[in-house]
Short mmCIF file of C-alpha atoms and ligand atoms in Angstrom, two decimals:
data_model
loop_
_atom_site.label_atom_id
_atom_site.label_comp_id
_atom_site.label_asym_id
_atom_site.label_seq_id
_atom_site.Cartn_x
_atom_site.Cartn_y
_atom_site.Cartn_z
CA MET A 1 -7.39 3.75 -24.57
CA LYS A 2 -4.21 5.44 -23.25
CA ALA A 3 -2.35 3.17 -20.84
CA ILE A 4 1.32 3.32 -19.12
CA LYS A 5 3.45 0.17 -20.50
CA ILE A 6 6.64 -1.34 -20.87
CA TYR A 7 8.37 -3.47 -23.01
CA GLU A 8 11.37 -3.59 -21.06
CA PHE A 9 12.95 -3.54 -17.74
CA GLY A 10 14.95 -0.42 -16.57
CA GLY A 11 15.02 2.90 -14.87
CA PRO A 12 11.78 5.36 -15.11
CA ASP A 13 12.59 6.28 -19.08
CA VAL A 14 11.49 2.36 -20.08
CA LEU A 15 7.42 3.83 -19.02
CA ARG A 16 5.51 4.52 -22.17
CA TYR A 17 2.27 6.43 -22.33
CA GLU A 18 0.37 5.28 -25.30
CA ASP A 19 -2.87 3.87 -27.01
CA ILE A 20 -3.73 0.19 -26.73
CA PRO A 21 -6.85 -1.68 -27.35
CA LYS A 22 -9.52 -1.59 -24.48
CA PRO A 23 -9.66 -5.27 -22.65
CA LYS A 24 -13.13 -6.75 -22.34
CA PRO A 25 -14.15 -8.67 -19.11
CA GLY A 26 -14.22 -12.54 -18.93
CA PRO A 27 -16.46 -14.48 -16.87
CA GLY A 28 -16.48 -13.39 -13.16
CA GLU A 29 -14.67 -10.33 -14.58
CA ILE A 30 -15.37 -6.63 -14.40
CA LEU A 31 -14.41 -3.86 -16.53
CA ILE A 32 -13.55 -0.71 -14.81
CA ARG A 33 -13.47 2.91 -16.41
CA ILE A 34 -10.57 4.33 -14.17
CA ILE A 35 -10.58 7.50 -12.96
CA ALA A 36 -7.57 7.14 -10.51
CA ALA A 37 -4.73 4.90 -9.92
CA GLY A 38 -2.81 4.27 -6.66
CA VAL A 39 1.46 4.27 -7.09
CA ASN A 40 3.51 1.77 -4.80
CA PRO A 41 6.93 1.00 -4.66
CA ILE A 42 6.51 -2.57 -6.30
CA ASP A 43 5.27 -0.56 -9.59
CA TRP A 44 9.23 0.63 -9.92
CA LYS A 45 10.62 -2.72 -8.17
CA ILE A 46 8.43 -4.59 -11.10
CA ARG A 47 9.48 -1.84 -13.78
CA SER A 48 13.15 -2.11 -12.47
CA GLY A 49 12.81 -6.17 -13.00
CA TYR A 50 13.49 -6.85 -9.50
CA ILE A 51 11.07 -9.72 -9.73
CA SER A 52 12.05 -12.28 -12.08
CA GLY A 53 9.88 -14.05 -14.30
CA LEU A 54 7.30 -11.24 -15.32
CA PRO A 55 6.21 -11.27 -19.09
CA LEU A 56 6.65 -8.42 -21.38
CA PRO A 57 5.46 -6.09 -22.54
CA MET A 58 3.50 -5.17 -19.53
CA ILE A 59 0.72 -2.37 -18.64
CA MET A 60 2.09 -0.70 -15.27
CA GLY A 61 -0.06 -0.13 -11.87
CA LEU A 62 -1.98 -2.79 -9.49
CA ASP A 63 -4.41 -0.26 -7.55
CA VAL A 64 -7.09 1.75 -9.23
CA ALA A 65 -10.53 3.25 -8.33
CA GLY A 66 -13.27 3.66 -10.94
CA ILE A 67 -16.78 3.35 -12.17
CA VAL A 68 -17.52 -0.44 -13.60
CA GLU A 69 -18.37 -0.13 -16.94
CA ALA A 70 -19.24 -3.64 -17.93
CA VAL A 71 -19.67 -7.24 -16.08
CA GLY A 72 -18.22 -10.53 -17.68
CA GLN A 73 -20.60 -13.35 -17.51
CA GLY A 74 -22.02 -14.92 -14.47
CA GLU A 75 -20.63 -12.06 -12.00
CA THR A 76 -23.48 -10.62 -9.91
CA SER A 77 -21.42 -8.90 -7.17
CA PHE A 78 -21.61 -5.57 -9.52
CA GLN A 79 -23.48 -3.77 -12.10
CA PRO A 80 -22.57 -1.16 -14.48
CA GLY A 81 -22.39 2.23 -13.06
CA ASP A 82 -21.07 0.99 -9.21
CA GLU A 83 -18.07 3.26 -8.01
CA ILE A 84 -15.29 0.84 -6.72
CA PHE A 85 -11.98 0.26 -6.18
CA ALA A 86 -9.52 -2.66 -6.51
CA LYS A 87 -6.10 -4.09 -6.08
CA VAL A 88 -5.91 -5.60 -9.89
CA SER A 89 -3.09 -8.28 -10.47
CA ILE A 90 0.18 -7.82 -12.15
CA GLY A 91 -0.27 -7.26 -15.85
CA GLN A 92 -3.82 -6.59 -15.79
CA GLY A 93 -3.13 -2.62 -15.95
CA GLY A 94 -3.71 0.04 -13.53
CA TYR A 95 -2.09 3.13 -14.92
CA ALA A 96 -4.60 2.94 -17.76
CA GLU A 97 -8.11 4.34 -18.67
CA TYR A 98 -9.55 0.85 -18.40
CA THR A 99 -8.95 -2.35 -16.77
CA VAL A 100 -10.38 -5.86 -15.96
CA THR A 101 -9.96 -7.76 -12.73
CA SER A 102 -11.61 -10.53 -10.81
CA SER A 103 -14.74 -9.21 -9.02
CA THR A 104 -13.01 -10.84 -6.03
CA GLN A 105 -10.19 -8.17 -6.06
CA ALA A 106 -12.53 -4.98 -5.79
CA ALA A 107 -14.92 -3.83 -3.48
CA LYS A 108 -17.72 -0.49 -3.66
CA LYS A 109 -15.34 2.27 -2.91
CA PRO A 110 -15.91 4.51 0.51
CA ARG A 111 -18.75 7.02 -0.10
CA SER A 112 -17.20 9.87 1.94
CA ILE A 113 -14.07 10.00 -0.18
CA GLY A 114 -13.48 10.47 -4.31
CA PHE A 115 -11.79 8.25 -6.38
CA VAL A 116 -7.96 9.74 -6.18
CA GLU A 117 -8.38 8.83 -2.25
CA SER A 118 -9.56 5.41 -2.66
CA ALA A 119 -6.91 4.76 -5.52
CA ALA A 120 -4.74 5.39 -2.60
CA ILE A 121 -5.90 2.74 -0.44
CA PRO A 122 -5.73 -1.01 -2.05
CA THR A 123 -1.86 -2.05 -1.55
CA ALA A 124 -0.81 -0.18 1.01
CA GLY A 125 -4.21 -0.20 2.98
CA LEU A 126 -4.55 -4.30 2.65
CA ALA A 127 -0.85 -4.71 3.57
CA ALA A 128 -0.93 -2.97 6.58
CA TRP A 129 -4.48 -4.29 7.51
CA GLN A 130 -3.04 -7.99 7.27
CA SER A 131 -0.04 -7.21 8.64
CA LEU A 132 -1.40 -5.96 11.90
CA PHE A 133 -4.77 -7.72 12.06
CA ASP A 134 -4.73 -11.15 9.66
CA ILE A 135 -1.08 -12.10 10.39
CA ALA A 136 0.45 -10.72 13.94
CA GLY A 137 -3.78 -10.38 15.31
CA LEU A 138 -3.10 -6.74 17.11
CA GLU A 139 -5.26 -6.22 19.93
CA SER A 140 -6.71 -3.35 21.90
CA GLY A 141 -4.11 -2.69 24.33
CA GLN A 142 -1.13 -4.20 22.77
CA SER A 143 2.05 -1.85 21.77
CA VAL A 144 3.30 -1.92 18.19
CA LEU A 145 6.07 -0.29 16.39
CA ILE A 146 5.94 0.87 13.07
CA HIS A 147 8.87 1.77 10.87
CA GLY A 148 8.52 3.43 8.13
CA ALA A 149 5.24 5.08 9.56
CA ALA A 150 5.16 8.23 7.16
CA GLY A 151 5.10 5.71 4.15
CA GLY A 152 2.40 4.46 2.31
CA VAL A 153 1.75 1.64 4.35
CA GLY A 154 2.93 3.23 7.50
CA THR A 155 0.16 6.27 7.51
CA PHE A 156 -2.56 3.20 7.27
CA ALA A 157 -0.96 1.13 9.80
CA VAL A 158 -0.87 3.81 12.27
CA GLN A 159 -4.13 4.81 11.84
CA PHE A 160 -5.47 0.86 11.79
CA ALA A 161 -3.50 0.55 14.96
CA LYS A 162 -5.11 3.51 16.57
CA TRP A 163 -8.03 2.91 16.18
CA LYS A 164 -7.95 -0.84 16.82
CA GLY A 165 -6.93 0.45 20.68
CA ALA A 166 -2.95 0.03 20.21
CA HIS A 167 -0.30 1.94 21.84
CA VAL A 168 1.45 3.10 18.62
CA ILE A 169 4.95 4.02 17.98
CA GLY A 170 6.14 5.24 15.04
CA THR A 171 9.56 6.17 13.33
CA ALA A 172 10.37 8.60 10.64
CA SER A 173 12.40 11.59 10.09
CA SER A 174 11.79 14.52 12.40
CA LYS A 175 10.03 16.36 9.67
CA ASN A 176 7.00 13.97 9.95
CA ALA A 177 6.91 13.88 13.64
CA GLU A 178 4.40 16.38 14.31
CA PHE A 179 2.60 14.84 11.14
CA LEU A 180 2.52 11.01 12.72
CA ARG A 181 1.15 12.50 15.70
CA SER A 182 -1.54 13.91 13.75
CA ILE A 183 -2.77 10.53 12.46
CA GLY A 184 -2.30 8.68 15.80
CA SER A 185 0.83 7.57 16.86
CA ASP A 186 1.48 8.10 20.61
CA GLU A 187 5.18 8.25 20.48
CA VAL A 188 7.36 9.14 17.34
CA ILE A 189 11.26 8.22 17.14
CA ASP A 190 13.15 10.31 14.67
CA TYR A 191 15.26 7.39 12.92
CA ARG A 192 18.15 9.38 11.88
CA ASN A 193 18.83 11.12 15.15
CA GLN A 194 17.47 8.10 17.57
CA ARG A 195 18.49 4.42 17.76
CA PHE A 196 14.72 3.02 18.49
CA GLU A 197 16.36 -0.37 19.86
CA GLU A 198 17.42 1.49 22.90
CA ILE A 199 14.28 3.37 23.56
CA VAL A 200 11.47 0.64 23.27
CA ASN A 201 11.38 -2.97 24.29
CA ASN A 202 9.06 -5.35 25.47
CA LEU A 203 6.85 -4.62 22.18
CA ASP A 204 4.02 -6.95 21.09
CA VAL A 205 3.98 -6.30 17.47
CA VAL A 206 6.79 -4.48 15.28
CA LEU A 207 5.57 -3.82 11.58
CA ASP A 208 8.80 -3.35 9.49
CA THR A 209 8.64 -1.83 5.67
CA ILE A 210 12.50 -0.46 5.91
CA GLY A 211 14.31 -3.80 5.89
CA GLY A 212 18.11 -4.16 6.00
CA ASP A 213 19.26 -2.74 9.55
CA THR A 214 15.74 -1.69 10.95
CA PHE A 215 14.73 -5.70 10.54
CA GLU A 216 17.39 -6.75 12.16
CA LYS A 217 17.39 -4.37 15.18
CA SER A 218 13.72 -5.16 15.59
CA TRP A 219 13.96 -8.82 17.15
CA LYS A 220 15.27 -7.77 20.68
CA VAL A 221 12.68 -5.14 20.99
CA LEU A 222 9.58 -7.48 21.28
CA LYS A 223 8.20 -9.60 24.16
CA PRO A 224 8.51 -13.30 24.38
CA GLY A 225 5.85 -14.50 21.83
CA GLY A 226 5.67 -11.03 20.04
CA PHE A 227 5.59 -11.07 16.24
CA LEU A 228 7.58 -9.38 13.59
CA VAL A 229 6.36 -8.64 10.46
CA SER A 230 7.89 -7.43 7.29
CA THR A 231 6.84 -6.05 4.21
CA VAL A 232 10.01 -6.18 2.62
CA ALA A 233 12.40 -8.85 5.12
CA SER A 234 12.61 -12.69 4.28
CA ILE A 235 13.18 -14.18 7.85
CA PRO A 236 16.21 -16.07 8.28
CA GLU A 237 15.72 -19.48 9.72
CA GLY A 238 15.93 -19.96 13.18
CA MET A 239 15.69 -16.14 14.15
CA PRO A 240 12.18 -15.95 15.85
CA GLN A 241 12.78 -19.37 17.91
CA LYS A 242 16.38 -17.48 18.93
CA TYR A 243 14.19 -14.72 20.15
CA GLY A 244 11.42 -16.62 21.46
CA VAL A 245 9.06 -14.89 18.94
CA ARG A 246 6.97 -14.73 15.86
CA ALA A 247 7.62 -13.72 12.58
CA LYS A 248 6.58 -13.49 9.15
CA THR A 249 7.32 -11.35 5.89
CA LEU A 250 3.87 -10.16 4.23
CA MET A 251 2.93 -11.36 0.69
CA THR A 252 -0.25 -8.71 0.18
CA GLN A 253 -3.58 -10.56 -1.01
CA ALA A 254 -5.90 -8.91 -3.32
CA ASP A 255 -8.83 -9.22 -1.18
CA GLY A 256 -12.00 -7.47 -2.21
CA ARG A 257 -14.09 -8.14 1.36
CA GLU A 258 -11.00 -6.68 3.22
CA LEU A 259 -11.30 -3.98 1.03
CA ALA A 260 -14.81 -3.39 1.69
CA GLN A 261 -13.92 -3.35 5.91
CA ILE A 262 -11.61 -0.58 5.15
CA ALA A 263 -14.21 1.50 3.41
CA ALA A 264 -16.64 0.93 6.16
CA ILE A 265 -14.27 2.51 8.64
CA ILE A 266 -13.28 5.51 6.15
CA ASP A 267 -17.04 6.12 6.28
CA GLU A 268 -17.12 6.00 9.97
CA GLN A 269 -14.41 8.91 9.69
CA LYS A 270 -12.07 6.93 11.74
CA ILE A 271 -9.24 6.63 9.35
CA LYS A 272 -8.39 8.67 5.90
CA PRO A 273 -5.85 7.78 3.42
CA ILE A 274 -3.18 10.18 3.02
CA VAL A 275 -2.43 11.49 -0.19
CA THR A 276 0.09 14.40 -0.77
CA THR A 277 0.62 14.15 -4.57
CA VAL A 278 -1.40 13.57 -7.58
CA LEU A 279 -0.19 14.09 -10.91
CA PRO A 280 -1.91 13.37 -14.28
CA LEU A 281 -1.03 9.86 -15.81
CA ALA A 282 0.85 11.10 -18.70
CA ASP A 283 3.45 11.81 -15.64
CA ALA A 284 3.88 8.18 -14.03
CA LYS A 285 7.49 8.60 -14.87
CA LYS A 286 7.85 11.33 -12.11
CA ALA A 287 5.50 9.64 -10.12
CA HIS A 288 8.13 6.57 -10.27
CA GLU A 289 11.11 8.95 -9.64
CA MET A 290 9.32 10.19 -6.74
CA SER A 291 8.55 6.92 -5.11
CA GLU A 292 12.00 5.85 -5.58
CA SER A 293 13.17 8.64 -3.51
CA ARG A 294 11.58 6.32 -0.75
CA HIS A 295 11.18 10.00 1.02
CA THR A 296 7.32 10.76 0.38
CA ARG A 297 4.74 11.04 2.81
CA GLY A 298 1.76 8.91 2.56
CA LYS A 299 0.81 8.28 -1.19
CA ILE A 300 1.07 9.41 -4.85
CA VAL A 301 -1.82 9.09 -6.98
CA LEU A 302 -2.49 9.38 -10.88
CA ARG A 303 -5.18 11.31 -12.22
CA VAL A 304 -6.97 9.51 -15.27
CA ALA A 305 -9.58 10.72 -15.77
CA GLU A 306 -11.94 13.97 -13.92
CA ASP A 307 -14.22 12.82 -11.03
CA PRO A 308 -17.54 12.91 -13.03
CA ARG A 309 -19.48 13.33 -9.43
N1 NAP B 1 5.25 -7.53 0.93
C1 NAP B 1 4.63 -6.81 0.45
O1 NAP B 1 3.39 -7.28 0.16
C2 NAP B 1 4.37 -5.51 0.30
C3 NAP B 1 3.23 -4.75 0.46
C4 NAP B 1 3.12 -3.23 0.76
C5 NAP B 1 4.52 -2.60 0.23
N2 NAP B 1 5.40 -3.57 0.39
C6 NAP B 1 6.61 -3.21 0.94
O2 NAP B 1 7.04 -2.27 1.58
C7 NAP B 1 7.92 -1.48 1.80
C8 NAP B 1 7.19 0.30 2.12
O3 NAP B 1 5.87 0.59 1.31
P1 NAP B 1 5.44 2.08 1.05
O4 NAP B 1 4.72 2.13 0.43
O5 NAP B 1 5.13 2.51 2.45
O6 NAP B 1 6.72 3.16 0.81
P2 NAP B 1 7.03 4.48 0.81
O7 NAP B 1 5.78 5.32 0.62
O8 NAP B 1 7.61 4.85 -0.17
O9 NAP B 1 7.61 4.86 2.36
C9 NAP B 1 8.38 6.26 2.17
C10 NAP B 1 8.52 6.59 3.76
O10 NAP B 1 10.07 5.61 4.38
C11 NAP B 1 10.50 6.62 5.12
N3 NAP B 1 11.39 5.96 5.66
C12 NAP B 1 12.70 5.89 4.66
N4 NAP B 1 13.50 5.41 5.16
C13 NAP B 1 13.31 5.41 6.33
C14 NAP B 1 14.13 4.46 8.04
N5 NAP B 1 14.97 4.36 7.82
N6 NAP B 1 13.07 4.47 8.77
C15 NAP B 1 12.22 4.89 9.15
N7 NAP B 1 11.22 5.47 7.84
C16 NAP B 1 12.01 5.64 6.81
C17 NAP B 1 10.10 7.93 4.46
O11 NAP B 1 9.87 8.55 5.66
P3 NAP B 1 10.89 9.90 5.93
O12 NAP B 1 10.65 10.96 4.82
O13 NAP B 1 10.67 10.70 7.16
O14 NAP B 1 12.28 9.25 5.93
C18 NAP B 1 9.06 7.82 3.70
O15 NAP B 1 7.88 8.51 4.54
C19 NAP B 1 8.01 -0.93 -0.02
O16 NAP B 1 9.72 -1.53 -0.22
C20 NAP B 1 7.40 -1.88 -0.53
O17 NAP B 1 7.65 -2.26 -2.00
C21 NAP B 1 5.67 -4.75 0.50
#
């Protein structure tokens, strides 16, 4: 089968498109024939060697949508032929024609959308869901500021927060303002020309997907007891106490039950994945270069095979 593999950490040129053996599912695992694979910033961070202790060589990619081809011993939640999406573990390989994963990391894909849109969901969708609901406990009527609202995580977060009944404020450059309003932002702050910390305050939740200055200036826009969740920054000791708020760094969990909840909301037409770029698997290098620009809207997805439906 074809896959995108790395033998060393480095720039986009270390990505190799090559033939490797097809994997076999172990107990509790499923073998997936991949139709589409989502691209995330974590993919190029792994490729670059930002994350220590990872083994080489490695098949790239974490997010897949496809069809169950076979199930391992004792696996009863899925059957061959099921159309699914999953967040696979690092090294299992999402940029490939086949992968295996624990069935607990997969769910039936939304019926109302295709494999390409489904592959856009796992990492970014779970990151947004877990940040807003599992960690910050966002409720209807609360206010939330989403930094990086036009990105992969942000476009899910804006829609989830709106679906929940929150007042949603998103930050993006001006070119994304109308787009953000169209997916549910009540207010949009142009981070290039406006200072969010002078515009909003007394917020219940801030979701930071940017880090640096953006993260540091976010403490003071929260109300007492508010929650700052960052997908990128560590929480400095003593800061939550200093501002009388709560804070946590997200570590996204590959949770098949939560993927099923997200699929249900998509099938109710409440939210939709925003896919702006679809490239063939062989163009993973181009996908990484685009993602590394840090200014793509929504998600990039690699098409691995034609949609069989
Ligand atoms: N901890 C975890 O478990 C976890 C999970 C998922 C993601 N992450 C991390 O979270 C970050 C975001 O992920 P992603 O998939 O959303 O990335 P992404 O899709 O690459 O984000 C791109 C977006 O960021 C916006 N942006 C860039 N600079 C900005 C700024 N200063 N203020 C506001 N918006 C800005 C861009 O909007 P404009 O074009 O308008 O500038 C663009 O739409 C990444 O670093 C990723 O690795 C962590």
